[in-house]
Amino acid sequence: MILSVGRTSVMMIALVILAVLVGVAAYFAITKSYPPQTMTTQSTYTTQSSPITGTTSTETLVTTPPQTVTTSYPPVVLKVLTRHPGDILQVAKKMFLSSDIAKKYNIVDVQFISVPPGLWVQTAKAQSVDVGWGGGPTLFDTLYQEKLLAPLSSPTLLQAIMDIPDTVAGAPLKRTGPDGNIYWVAAALSSFGFTVNTALAQQYGLPPLKSWRDLASPEVGKILLKAQEPPIGIADPLASTSNTRMYEIILQAYGWDEGWRILTLMGANSFIYSGSSDVRDAVIKGERIAGITIDYYGYTAHYLNPACVYVLPENETIVNGDPIALLSTSKNPVQAQAFIEWVLTDGQKVWLDPNINRIPVNPKVFDTPEGKAREDLKKSFEELFYARGIEFSDELALSYEVMMQYYFKATIIDTQQLLLSAWTKLLSAYYGGKITQEKFNELVGIMTRPIEFTDPETGQKVVWSQDVAIKLNTLYLSGKTTILDGLMKEWRAGAEERYRAVIQALG
């Protein structure tokens, strides 16, 4: 009996040893396939002051000792659909891949996919994209309507989102669905305005420029006469998406007809560059008094030349959040949300880079050493919350965008030499006392009047209007691109005719 029990015990011990050996072998097989990640973590909570209410919430500073975290996540390459330029993506990728969160989730690379907004839906579906990042609220609302956004559900991500303000200048910074879930959240703030070289402006005795209309004014034109050089810088809309957006803002802020009058006179006061970065650089170097720029170009200009100041035209522009979201096509939702969490926390430091200079959306970044070194961006961040903008319709802008770009090119860029001749002659007559204010206004009306041309579909004469532009834009996008050559020819001829009419009227 005792011998029988002993044999049984031996057999049981052998089975236990065998099970342990099998478990150890399985563990090493797993860790060989997915090496454990070692990560040093340190959590810090700081005191922060609200940019809106001015209240201060005091939290205890807690520092956790270094920890070694072992994870069995397989290696992942995230696919991120984006509208951000290469300089931002390069900095973000380098910072993220060296971050603790990338190591924790074994994210070994980030593949950025840059395509026009119109291709986002099909690209997301075709390539199983994980994250959408940058491109504006309208684009992300389109993805939401197409059911291409998944609700954000990571507890740590949702905690990070609580640090993001709900609105800026009346514009939402989060999109919450009827189910109560958050589908996109702003990762940065954006605005559109112009940058002024104040030293050069003071040299010419120019009053402060505050509105788009100021850039098209005869007062700025007077400097054109003195310097024999256009004092303003703008860019070809066919080469600059940011300048295209600002022209669309002007059209909606002032109305179609008045907007085109301002755009034409702005073109008369301007040197037209092939890209928006050239406009910024010209203002920095003192070649132009002012240039229209997206906000971060203005902040970069100020950083490189403190005499340069970014101006946000009050009640004449838009301020919004630039979103980030988890796509429903993602095969890696856990890792994708980890990336989004990083963008909203440590990744906010990307915007502080002196070569990027965008406005972060998370105020806590200004409590970091990097943030404390950028008081200029902190001030701009706080000012945006009190800015007043217009109700801008992206759908309306897109409905005429292509035709707007080509009409601008035909009537302002291609014919600019004649436009400049008419404008300088008109200014000389006005400031020389040869014509009255009434006559000046009459000739400005002729120089900026809407052009009459032939509708390529009906053969009837039409006058350039918003409705006509929308109709032609729809026709062009339907595949009838051959209409463009004839339209451009007529628009150029019409522009030349109105400029010559002004020159002839002045003798």
Short mmCIF file of N, CA and C in Angstrom, two decimals, residues 233 277-291:
data_model
loop_
_atom_site.label_atom_id
_atom_site.label_comp_id
_atom_site.label_asym_id
_atom_site.label_seq_id
_atom_site.Cartn_x
_atom_site.Cartn_y
_atom_site.Cartn_z
N GLY A 233 2.74 90.48 -51.09
CA GLY A 233 3.06 89.20 -51.70
C GLY A 233 1.89 88.23 -51.58
N SER A 277 5.44 79.56 -49.43
CA SER A 277 6.67 79.72 -48.65
C SER A 277 7.51 80.87 -49.20
N ASP A 278 7.43 81.11 -50.50
CA ASP A 278 8.15 82.24 -51.10
C ASP A 278 7.57 83.57 -50.62
N VAL A 279 6.25 83.60 -50.43
CA VAL A 279 5.60 84.81 -49.90
C VAL A 279 6.13 85.09 -48.49
N ARG A 280 6.13 84.07 -47.66
CA ARG A 280 6.63 84.21 -46.28
C ARG A 280 8.07 84.71 -46.26
N ASP A 281 8.92 84.09 -47.08
CA ASP A 281 10.34 84.44 -47.08
C ASP A 281 10.57 85.87 -47.55
N ALA A 282 9.75 86.34 -48.49
CA ALA A 282 9.89 87.71 -49.00
C ALA A 282 9.58 88.73 -47.91
N VAL A 283 8.60 88.43 -47.06
CA VAL A 283 8.26 89.33 -45.96
C VAL A 283 9.37 89.31 -44.91
N ILE A 284 9.88 88.13 -44.61
CA ILE A 284 10.97 88.01 -43.63
C ILE A 284 12.18 88.83 -44.07
N LYS A 285 12.51 88.76 -45.35
CA LYS A 285 13.71 89.44 -45.87
C LYS A 285 13.48 90.92 -46.15
N GLY A 286 12.24 91.39 -45.99
CA GLY A 286 11.97 92.80 -46.21
C GLY A 286 11.78 93.16 -47.66
N GLU A 287 11.48 92.17 -48.50
CA GLU A 287 11.22 92.44 -49.92
C GLU A 287 9.77 92.90 -50.12
N ARG A 288 8.88 92.51 -49.22
CA ARG A 288 7.48 92.91 -49.27
C ARG A 288 7.05 93.37 -47.87
N ILE A 289 6.15 94.31 -47.84
CA ILE A 289 5.64 94.79 -46.55
C ILE A 289 4.75 93.75 -45.90
N ALA A 290 3.95 93.07 -46.70
CA ALA A 290 3.02 92.08 -46.15
C ALA A 290 2.79 90.96 -47.16
N GLY A 291 2.40 89.81 -46.65
CA GLY A 291 2.08 88.68 -47.51
C GLY A 291 1.03 87.81 -46.85
#
